[in-house]
Amino acid sequence: MSVVIAASPTTYIWLIAIALFIASIGNPIYQIANQTALIEAADASIRGSVMATRFGLVQTASIVGIAVGGLLTKEYGPFAAYGVLGIGLVLLAMYAIAAGRSTTNPLHGAAYEEATNLASASAANGHPDGATAGAGRQTDDEPKTREPGLHQAKT
């Protein structure tokens, strides 16, 4: 959106309004997803500290962003400020893509990742049901257990 706003001449104020409206719809979606992921990833004993830290970081980043945006707008105009923001966001996205994802998904944990990798490896070796010739298979004598997913309660 920032690149659209930066590239728009001042006569296209309606295009700027549409771009800002679309961006304002996406922000709450991101915030809810971010908070939910943090709550589910944090241990219950430190959940309050994690959320307080997140809140402090978000508020600090908002203050710094407003200050930098104000200085850029004062010195170079609003279109230059949006241009810098757009370029910065593109560079940040490129860095995030290059860095890749972490090796362990914090929402599921190492056990989930290990089971997923085992199933992928066994499928590649010709075992369509995810079995690796007895390794890691559950027998009928063992109790059937399952790690709860994101929205399943532990019983």
PDB file of C-alpha atoms in Angstrom:
ATOM      1  CA  MET A   1       0.000   0.000   0.000  1.00  0.00           C
ATOM      2  CA  SER A   2       2.830   2.389   0.809  1.00  0.00           C
ATOM      3  CA  VAL A   3       4.274   2.061  -2.688  1.00  0.00           C
ATOM      4  CA  VAL A   4       0.832   2.771  -4.201  1.00  0.00           C
ATOM      5  CA  ILE A   5       0.480   5.888  -2.079  1.00  0.00           C
ATOM      6  CA  ALA A   6       4.022   7.060  -2.836  1.00  0.00           C
ATOM      7  CA  ALA A   7       3.536   6.586  -6.583  1.00  0.00           C
ATOM      8  CA  SER A   8       0.189   8.404  -6.688  1.00  0.00           C
ATOM      9  CA  PRO A   9       0.113  12.048  -7.678  1.00  0.00           C
ATOM     10  CA  THR A  10      -1.628  14.351  -5.240  1.00  0.00           C
ATOM     11  CA  THR A  11      -4.674  14.546  -7.532  1.00  0.00           C
ATOM     12  CA  TYR A  12      -5.522  10.891  -6.813  1.00  0.00           C
ATOM     13  CA  ILE A  13      -6.598  11.418  -3.228  1.00  0.00           C
ATOM     14  CA  TRP A  14      -9.323   8.771  -3.649  1.00  0.00           C
ATOM     15  CA  LEU A  15      -6.668   6.156  -4.491  1.00  0.00           C
ATOM     16  CA  ILE A  16      -4.793   7.071  -1.329  1.00  0.00           C
ATOM     17  CA  ALA A  17      -8.010   6.776   0.697  1.00  0.00           C
ATOM     18  CA  ILE A  18      -8.743   3.318  -0.752  1.00  0.00           C
ATOM     19  CA  ALA A  19      -5.188   2.128  -0.070  1.00  0.00           C
ATOM     20  CA  LEU A  20      -5.329   3.339   3.533  1.00  0.00           C
ATOM     21  CA  PHE A  21      -8.759   1.736   4.012  1.00  0.00           C
ATOM     22  CA  ILE A  22      -7.477  -1.636   2.777  1.00  0.00           C
ATOM     23  CA  ALA A  23      -4.434  -1.353   5.039  1.00  0.00           C
ATOM     24  CA  SER A  24      -6.658  -0.510   8.009  1.00  0.00           C
ATOM     25  CA  ILE A  25      -8.631  -3.726   7.453  1.00  0.00           C
ATOM     26  CA  GLY A  26      -5.472  -5.847   7.438  1.00  0.00           C
ATOM     27  CA  ASN A  27      -4.000  -4.401  10.632  1.00  0.00           C
ATOM     28  CA  PRO A  28      -6.596  -5.841  13.059  1.00  0.00           C
ATOM     29  CA  ILE A  29      -6.390  -9.222  11.317  1.00  0.00           C
ATOM     30  CA  TYR A  30      -2.634  -9.265  11.891  1.00  0.00           C
ATOM     31  CA  GLN A  31      -2.965  -8.106  15.500  1.00  0.00           C
ATOM     32  CA  ILE A  32      -5.442 -10.827  16.447  1.00  0.00           C
ATOM     33  CA  ALA A  33      -3.399 -13.543  14.738  1.00  0.00           C
ATOM     34  CA  ASN A  34      -0.206 -12.286  16.394  1.00  0.00           C
ATOM     35  CA  GLN A  35      -1.719 -12.194  19.871  1.00  0.00           C
ATOM     36  CA  THR A  36      -3.343 -15.611  19.466  1.00  0.00           C
ATOM     37  CA  ALA A  37      -0.081 -17.186  18.305  1.00  0.00           C
ATOM     38  CA  LEU A  38       1.796 -15.702  21.266  1.00  0.00           C
ATOM     39  CA  ILE A  39      -0.823 -16.847  23.765  1.00  0.00           C
ATOM     40  CA  GLU A  40      -0.804 -20.389  22.381  1.00  0.00           C
ATOM     41  CA  ALA A  41       2.999 -20.572  22.180  1.00  0.00           C
ATOM     42  CA  ALA A  42       3.685 -19.184  25.658  1.00  0.00           C
ATOM     43  CA  ASP A  43       3.705 -21.421  28.699  1.00  0.00           C
ATOM     44  CA  ALA A  44       0.818 -20.653  31.055  1.00  0.00           C
ATOM     45  CA  SER A  45       3.204 -19.605  33.831  1.00  0.00           C
ATOM     46  CA  ILE A  46       4.754 -16.780  31.751  1.00  0.00           C
ATOM     47  CA  ARG A  47       1.838 -15.868  29.489  1.00  0.00           C
ATOM     48  CA  GLY A  48       1.222 -12.536  31.231  1.00  0.00           C
ATOM     49  CA  SER A  49       4.875 -11.524  30.944  1.00  0.00           C
ATOM     50  CA  VAL A  50       4.953 -12.465  27.263  1.00  0.00           C
ATOM     51  CA  MET A  51       1.852 -10.411  26.486  1.00  0.00           C
ATOM     52  CA  ALA A  52       3.103  -7.451  28.548  1.00  0.00           C
ATOM     53  CA  THR A  53       6.431  -7.549  26.687  1.00  0.00           C
ATOM     54  CA  ARG A  54       4.612  -7.684  23.350  1.00  0.00           C
ATOM     55  CA  PHE A  55       2.439  -4.721  24.340  1.00  0.00           C
ATOM     56  CA  GLY A  56       5.480  -2.693  25.424  1.00  0.00           C
ATOM     57  CA  LEU A  57       7.337  -3.437  22.190  1.00  0.00           C
ATOM     58  CA  VAL A  58       4.314  -2.564  20.033  1.00  0.00           C
ATOM     59  CA  GLN A  59       3.773   0.739  21.841  1.00  0.00           C
ATOM     60  CA  THR A  60       7.472   1.644  21.651  1.00  0.00           C
ATOM     61  CA  ALA A  61       7.587   0.800  17.940  1.00  0.00           C
ATOM     62  CA  SER A  62       4.472   2.926  17.371  1.00  0.00           C
ATOM     63  CA  ILE A  63       6.062   5.934  19.075  1.00  0.00           C
ATOM     64  CA  VAL A  64       9.331   5.548  17.163  1.00  0.00           C
ATOM     65  CA  GLY A  65       7.446   5.037  13.881  1.00  0.00           C
ATOM     66  CA  ILE A  66       5.353   8.147  14.404  1.00  0.00           C
ATOM     67  CA  ALA A  67       8.458  10.198  15.229  1.00  0.00           C
ATOM     68  CA  VAL A  68      10.446   8.988  12.203  1.00  0.00           C
ATOM     69  CA  GLY A  69       7.412   9.323   9.917  1.00  0.00           C
ATOM     70  CA  GLY A  70       6.804  12.846  11.163  1.00  0.00           C
ATOM     71  CA  LEU A  71      10.413  13.875  10.527  1.00  0.00           C
ATOM     72  CA  LEU A  72      10.420  12.345   7.030  1.00  0.00           C
ATOM     73  CA  THR A  73       7.098  13.983   6.183  1.00  0.00           C
ATOM     74  CA  LYS A  74       8.232  17.371   7.478  1.00  0.00           C
ATOM     75  CA  GLU A  75      11.508  17.302   5.540  1.00  0.00           C
ATOM     76  CA  TYR A  76      10.543  15.514   2.307  1.00  0.00           C
ATOM     77  CA  GLY A  77       6.737  15.368   2.110  1.00  0.00           C
ATOM     78  CA  PRO A  78       4.213  12.570   2.602  1.00  0.00           C
ATOM     79  CA  PHE A  79       4.934  10.748  -0.659  1.00  0.00           C
ATOM     80  CA  ALA A  80       8.625  10.409   0.179  1.00  0.00           C
ATOM     81  CA  ALA A  81       7.716   9.104   3.638  1.00  0.00           C
ATOM     82  CA  TYR A  82       5.417   6.468   2.141  1.00  0.00           C
ATOM     83  CA  GLY A  83       8.093   5.597  -0.416  1.00  0.00           C
ATOM     84  CA  VAL A  84      10.679   5.001   2.318  1.00  0.00           C
ATOM     85  CA  LEU A  85       8.126   2.936   4.251  1.00  0.00           C
ATOM     86  CA  GLY A  86       7.278   0.849   1.182  1.00  0.00           C
ATOM     87  CA  ILE A  87      10.918   0.176   0.329  1.00  0.00           C
ATOM     88  CA  GLY A  88      11.647  -0.690   3.957  1.00  0.00           C
ATOM     89  CA  LEU A  89       8.755  -3.153   4.081  1.00  0.00           C
ATOM     90  CA  VAL A  90       9.847  -4.818   0.842  1.00  0.00           C
ATOM     91  CA  LEU A  91      13.403  -5.191   2.198  1.00  0.00           C
ATOM     92  CA  LEU A  92      12.050  -6.580   5.470  1.00  0.00           C
ATOM     93  CA  ALA A  93       9.900  -9.109   3.592  1.00  0.00           C
ATOM     94  CA  MET A  94      12.891 -10.166   1.478  1.00  0.00           C
ATOM     95  CA  TYR A  95      14.953 -10.691   4.636  1.00  0.00           C
ATOM     96  CA  ALA A  96      12.166 -12.725   6.253  1.00  0.00           C
ATOM     97  CA  ILE A  97      11.857 -14.945   3.187  1.00  0.00           C
ATOM     98  CA  ALA A  98      15.631 -15.417   2.984  1.00  0.00           C
ATOM     99  CA  ALA A  99      15.889 -16.253   6.689  1.00  0.00           C
ATOM    100  CA  GLY A 100      13.277 -18.994   6.336  1.00  0.00           C
ATOM    101  CA  ARG A 101      11.224 -20.422   9.131  1.00  0.00           C
ATOM    102  CA  SER A 102      12.556 -21.840  12.370  1.00  0.00           C
ATOM    103  CA  THR A 103      13.348 -25.534  12.544  1.00  0.00           C
ATOM    104  CA  THR A 104      10.868 -26.141  15.363  1.00  0.00           C
ATOM    105  CA  ASN A 105       7.334 -24.837  15.167  1.00  0.00           C
ATOM    106  CA  PRO A 106       6.717 -23.178  18.567  1.00  0.00           C
ATOM    107  CA  LEU A 107       2.983 -23.845  18.429  1.00  0.00           C
ATOM    108  CA  HIS A 108       3.341 -27.612  18.051  1.00  0.00           C
ATOM    109  CA  GLY A 109       6.766 -28.360  19.505  1.00  0.00           C
ATOM    110  CA  ALA A 110       9.593 -30.727  18.675  1.00  0.00           C
ATOM    111  CA  ALA A 111       7.478 -33.903  18.965  1.00  0.00           C
ATOM    112  CA  TYR A 112       5.114 -32.682  16.247  1.00  0.00           C
ATOM    113  CA  GLU A 113       8.016 -31.666  13.997  1.00  0.00           C
ATOM    114  CA  GLU A 114       9.717 -35.046  14.508  1.00  0.00           C
ATOM    115  CA  ALA A 115       6.530 -36.944  13.639  1.00  0.00           C
ATOM    116  CA  THR A 116       5.994 -34.794  10.552  1.00  0.00           C
ATOM    117  CA  ASN A 117       9.575 -35.335   9.382  1.00  0.00           C
ATOM    118  CA  LEU A 118       9.308 -39.089  10.046  1.00  0.00           C
ATOM    119  CA  ALA A 119       6.086 -39.313   8.036  1.00  0.00           C
ATOM    120  CA  SER A 120       7.626 -37.340   5.160  1.00  0.00           C
ATOM    121  CA  ALA A 121      10.722 -39.542   5.129  1.00  0.00           C
ATOM    122  CA  SER A 122       8.709 -42.765   5.189  1.00  0.00           C
ATOM    123  CA  ALA A 123       6.473 -41.566   2.361  1.00  0.00           C
ATOM    124  CA  ALA A 124       9.581 -40.808   0.330  1.00  0.00           C
ATOM    125  CA  ASN A 125      10.856 -44.358   1.012  1.00  0.00           C
ATOM    126  CA  GLY A 126       7.701 -45.957  -0.374  1.00  0.00           C
ATOM    127  CA  HIS A 127       5.616 -46.404   2.782  1.00  0.00           C
ATOM    128  CA  PRO A 128       2.353 -44.653   1.857  1.00  0.00           C
ATOM    129  CA  ASP A 129       0.792 -44.974   5.316  1.00  0.00           C
ATOM    130  CA  GLY A 130       3.654 -43.079   6.969  1.00  0.00           C
ATOM    131  CA  ALA A 131       5.124 -46.193   8.596  1.00  0.00           C
ATOM    132  CA  THR A 132       8.853 -46.827   8.574  1.00  0.00           C
ATOM    133  CA  ALA A 133       8.883 -50.633   8.719  1.00  0.00           C
ATOM    134  CA  GLY A 134       7.978 -50.786  12.395  1.00  0.00           C
ATOM    135  CA  ALA A 135      10.103 -47.911  13.657  1.00  0.00           C
ATOM    136  CA  GLY A 136       8.018 -45.513  15.677  1.00  0.00           C
ATOM    137  CA  ARG A 137       4.782 -47.398  15.007  1.00  0.00           C
ATOM    138  CA  GLN A 138       2.211 -47.726  17.717  1.00  0.00           C
ATOM    139  CA  THR A 139       1.136 -51.271  18.577  1.00  0.00           C
ATOM    140  CA  ASP A 140      -2.338 -52.336  19.658  1.00  0.00           C
ATOM    141  CA  ASP A 141      -1.048 -52.934  23.202  1.00  0.00           C
ATOM    142  CA  GLU A 142       0.022 -49.314  23.688  1.00  0.00           C
ATOM    143  CA  PRO A 143      -2.481 -46.667  24.774  1.00  0.00           C
ATOM    144  CA  LYS A 144      -3.376 -44.352  21.942  1.00  0.00           C
ATOM    145  CA  THR A 145      -2.271 -40.843  22.824  1.00  0.00           C
ATOM    146  CA  ARG A 146      -2.159 -37.711  20.798  1.00  0.00           C
ATOM    147  CA  GLU A 147      -0.725 -34.284  21.427  1.00  0.00           C
ATOM    148  CA  PRO A 148      -3.533 -31.702  21.332  1.00  0.00           C
ATOM    149  CA  GLY A 149      -3.580 -29.314  18.416  1.00  0.00           C
ATOM    150  CA  LEU A 150      -4.043 -25.562  18.477  1.00  0.00           C
ATOM    151  CA  HIS A 151      -7.702 -25.550  19.472  1.00  0.00           C
ATOM    152  CA  GLN A 152      -8.022 -28.873  21.286  1.00  0.00           C
ATOM    153  CA  ALA A 153      -8.048 -28.880  25.052  1.00  0.00           C
ATOM    154  CA  LYS A 154      -5.810 -31.233  26.983  1.00  0.00           C
ATOM    155  CA  THR A 155      -7.873 -33.790  28.891  1.00  0.00           C
TER     156      THR A 155
END
